mmCIF file with all atom_site columns, C-alpha atoms in Angstrom:
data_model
loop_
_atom_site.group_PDB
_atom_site.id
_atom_site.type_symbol
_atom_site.label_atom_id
_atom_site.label_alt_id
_atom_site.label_comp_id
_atom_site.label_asym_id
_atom_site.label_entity_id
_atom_site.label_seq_id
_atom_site.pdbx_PDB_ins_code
_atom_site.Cartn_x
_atom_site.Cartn_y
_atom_site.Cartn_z
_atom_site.occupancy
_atom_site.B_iso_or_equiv
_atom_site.pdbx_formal_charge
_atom_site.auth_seq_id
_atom_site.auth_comp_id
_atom_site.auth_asym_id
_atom_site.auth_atom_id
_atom_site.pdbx_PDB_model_num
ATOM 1  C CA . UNK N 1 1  ? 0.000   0.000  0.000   1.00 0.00 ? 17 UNK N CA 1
ATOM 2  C CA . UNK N 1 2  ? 0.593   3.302  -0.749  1.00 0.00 ? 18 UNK N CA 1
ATOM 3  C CA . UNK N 1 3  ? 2.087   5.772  2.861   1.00 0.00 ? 19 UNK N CA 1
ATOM 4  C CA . UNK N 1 4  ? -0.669  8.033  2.072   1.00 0.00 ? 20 UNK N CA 1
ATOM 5  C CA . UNK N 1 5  ? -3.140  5.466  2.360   1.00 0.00 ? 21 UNK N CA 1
ATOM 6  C CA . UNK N 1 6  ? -1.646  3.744  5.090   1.00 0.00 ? 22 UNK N CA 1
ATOM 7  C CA . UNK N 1 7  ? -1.747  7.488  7.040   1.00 0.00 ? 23 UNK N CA 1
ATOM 8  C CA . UNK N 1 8  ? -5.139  8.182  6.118   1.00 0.00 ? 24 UNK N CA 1
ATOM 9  C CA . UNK N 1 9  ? -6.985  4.435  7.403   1.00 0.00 ? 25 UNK N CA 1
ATOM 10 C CA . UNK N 1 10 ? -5.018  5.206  10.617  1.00 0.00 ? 26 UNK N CA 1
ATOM 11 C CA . UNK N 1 11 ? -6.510  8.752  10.837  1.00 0.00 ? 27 UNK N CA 1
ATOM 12 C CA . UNK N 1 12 ? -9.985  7.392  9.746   1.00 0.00 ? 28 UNK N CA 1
ATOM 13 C CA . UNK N 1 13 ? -9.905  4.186  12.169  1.00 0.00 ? 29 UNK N CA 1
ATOM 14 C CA . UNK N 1 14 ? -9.311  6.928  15.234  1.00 0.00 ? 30 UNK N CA 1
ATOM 15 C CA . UNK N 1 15 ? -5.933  6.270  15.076  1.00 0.00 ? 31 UNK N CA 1
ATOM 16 C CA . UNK N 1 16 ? -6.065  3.154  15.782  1.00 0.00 ? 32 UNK N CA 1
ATOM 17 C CA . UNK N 1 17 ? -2.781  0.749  14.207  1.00 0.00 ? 33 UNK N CA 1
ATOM 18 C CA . UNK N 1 18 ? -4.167  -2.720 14.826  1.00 0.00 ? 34 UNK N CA 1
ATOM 19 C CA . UNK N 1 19 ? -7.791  -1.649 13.305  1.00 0.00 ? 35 UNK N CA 1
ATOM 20 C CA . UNK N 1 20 ? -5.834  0.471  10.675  1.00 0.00 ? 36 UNK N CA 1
ATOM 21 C CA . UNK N 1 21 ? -3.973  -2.709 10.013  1.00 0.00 ? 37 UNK N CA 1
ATOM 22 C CA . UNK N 1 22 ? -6.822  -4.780 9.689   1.00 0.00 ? 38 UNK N CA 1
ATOM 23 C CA . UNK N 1 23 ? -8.737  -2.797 7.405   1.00 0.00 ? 39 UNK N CA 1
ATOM 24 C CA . UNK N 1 24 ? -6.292  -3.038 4.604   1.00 0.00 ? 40 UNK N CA 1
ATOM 25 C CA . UNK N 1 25 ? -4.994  -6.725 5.414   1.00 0.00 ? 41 UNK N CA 1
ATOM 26 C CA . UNK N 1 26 ? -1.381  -5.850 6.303   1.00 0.00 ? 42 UNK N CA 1
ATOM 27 C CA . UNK N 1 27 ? 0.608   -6.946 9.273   1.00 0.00 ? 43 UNK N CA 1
ATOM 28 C CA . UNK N 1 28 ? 0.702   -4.052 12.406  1.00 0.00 ? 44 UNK N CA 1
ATOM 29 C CA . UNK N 1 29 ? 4.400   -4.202 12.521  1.00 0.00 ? 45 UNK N CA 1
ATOM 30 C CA . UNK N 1 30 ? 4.391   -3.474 8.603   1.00 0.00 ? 46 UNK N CA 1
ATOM 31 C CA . UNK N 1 31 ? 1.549   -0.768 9.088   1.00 0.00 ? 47 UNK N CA 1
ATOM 32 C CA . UNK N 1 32 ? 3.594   1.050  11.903  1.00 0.00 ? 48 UNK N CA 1
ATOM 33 C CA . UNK N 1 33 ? 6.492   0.832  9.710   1.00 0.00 ? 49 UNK N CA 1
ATOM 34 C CA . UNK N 1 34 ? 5.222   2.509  6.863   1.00 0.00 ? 50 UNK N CA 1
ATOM 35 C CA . UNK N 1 35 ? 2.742   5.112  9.056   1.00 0.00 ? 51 UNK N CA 1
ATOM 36 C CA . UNK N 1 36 ? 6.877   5.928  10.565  1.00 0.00 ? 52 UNK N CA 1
ATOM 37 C CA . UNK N 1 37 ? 8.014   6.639  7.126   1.00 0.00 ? 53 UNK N CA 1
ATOM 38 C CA . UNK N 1 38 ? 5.218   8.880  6.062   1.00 0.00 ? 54 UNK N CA 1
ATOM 39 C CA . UNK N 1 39 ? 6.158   10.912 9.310   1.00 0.00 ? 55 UNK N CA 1
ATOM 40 C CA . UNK N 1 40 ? 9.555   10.847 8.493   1.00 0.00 ? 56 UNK N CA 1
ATOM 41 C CA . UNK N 1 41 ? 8.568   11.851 4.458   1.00 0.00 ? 57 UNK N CA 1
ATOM 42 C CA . UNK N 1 42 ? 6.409   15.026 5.247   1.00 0.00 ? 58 UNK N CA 1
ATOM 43 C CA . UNK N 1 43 ? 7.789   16.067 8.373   1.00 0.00 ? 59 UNK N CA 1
ATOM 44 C CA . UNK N 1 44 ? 3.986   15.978 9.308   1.00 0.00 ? 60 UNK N CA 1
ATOM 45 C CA . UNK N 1 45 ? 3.570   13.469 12.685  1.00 0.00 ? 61 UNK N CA 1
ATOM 46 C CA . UNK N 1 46 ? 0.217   12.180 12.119  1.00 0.00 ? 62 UNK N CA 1
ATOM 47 C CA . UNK N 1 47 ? 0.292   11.194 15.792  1.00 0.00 ? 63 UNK N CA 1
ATOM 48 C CA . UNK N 1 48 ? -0.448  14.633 16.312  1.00 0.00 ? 64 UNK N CA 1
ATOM 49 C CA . UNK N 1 49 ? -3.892  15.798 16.271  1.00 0.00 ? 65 UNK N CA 1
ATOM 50 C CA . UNK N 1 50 ? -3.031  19.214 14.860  1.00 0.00 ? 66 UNK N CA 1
ATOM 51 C CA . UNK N 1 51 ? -0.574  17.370 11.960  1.00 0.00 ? 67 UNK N CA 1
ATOM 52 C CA . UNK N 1 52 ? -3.082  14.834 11.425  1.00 0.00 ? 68 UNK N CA 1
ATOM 53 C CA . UNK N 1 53 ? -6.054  17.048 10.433  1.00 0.00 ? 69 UNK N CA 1
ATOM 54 C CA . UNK N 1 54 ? -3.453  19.163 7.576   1.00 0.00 ? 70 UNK N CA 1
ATOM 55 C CA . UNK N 1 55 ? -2.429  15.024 6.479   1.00 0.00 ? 71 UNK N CA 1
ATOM 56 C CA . UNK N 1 56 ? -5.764  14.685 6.615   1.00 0.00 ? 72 UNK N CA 1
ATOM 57 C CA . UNK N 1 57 ? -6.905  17.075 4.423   1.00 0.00 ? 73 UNK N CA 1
ATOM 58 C CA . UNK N 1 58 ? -4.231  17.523 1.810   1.00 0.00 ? 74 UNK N CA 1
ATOM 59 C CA . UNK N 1 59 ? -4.663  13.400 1.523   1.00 0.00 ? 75 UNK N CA 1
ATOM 60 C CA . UNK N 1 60 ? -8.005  14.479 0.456   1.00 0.00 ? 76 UNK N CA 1
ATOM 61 C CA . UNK N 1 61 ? -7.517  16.930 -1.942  1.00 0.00 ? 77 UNK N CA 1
ATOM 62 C CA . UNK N 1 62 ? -4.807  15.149 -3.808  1.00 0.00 ? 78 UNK N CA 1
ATOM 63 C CA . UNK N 1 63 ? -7.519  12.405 -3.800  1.00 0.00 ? 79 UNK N CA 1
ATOM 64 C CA . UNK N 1 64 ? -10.241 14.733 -5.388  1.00 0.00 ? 80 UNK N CA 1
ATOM 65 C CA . UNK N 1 65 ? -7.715  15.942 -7.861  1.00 0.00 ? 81 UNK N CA 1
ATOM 66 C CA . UNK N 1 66 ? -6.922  12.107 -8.939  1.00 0.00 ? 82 UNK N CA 1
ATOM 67 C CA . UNK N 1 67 ? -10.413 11.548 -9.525  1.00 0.00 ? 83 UNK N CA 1
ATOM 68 C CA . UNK N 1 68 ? -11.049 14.680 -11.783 1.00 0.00 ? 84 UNK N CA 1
#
């Protein structure tokens, strides 16, 4: 899976790693691997309520823009 949308089931499973984990079949070790290197990638700690909702949201728009 991609880091963005291994950041954004964590965010939308109320951050949550072994339900984030589950949801997109991939070992929690694995999960909390990648969810480390997205933090380490955009300098944006999604274990941080005030970083998570900016993840959150420009995960979102790059979705909408993918989809136009």
């Amino acid at each position: 899976y991609d880091l963005l949308e291994v950041a954004k089931v964590y965010m939308e499973n109320n951050f949550n790693i072994s339900v984030g984990a589950k949801m997109i079949y991939m070992h929690r070790n694995t999960f909390m691997n990648k969810l480390e290197r997205f933090i380490q990638l955009t300098g944006l700690n999604v274990k941080e309520f005030k970083h998570a909702i900016v993840a959150y949201i420009l995960i979102k728009n790059l979705e909408l823009k993918s989809n136009m």
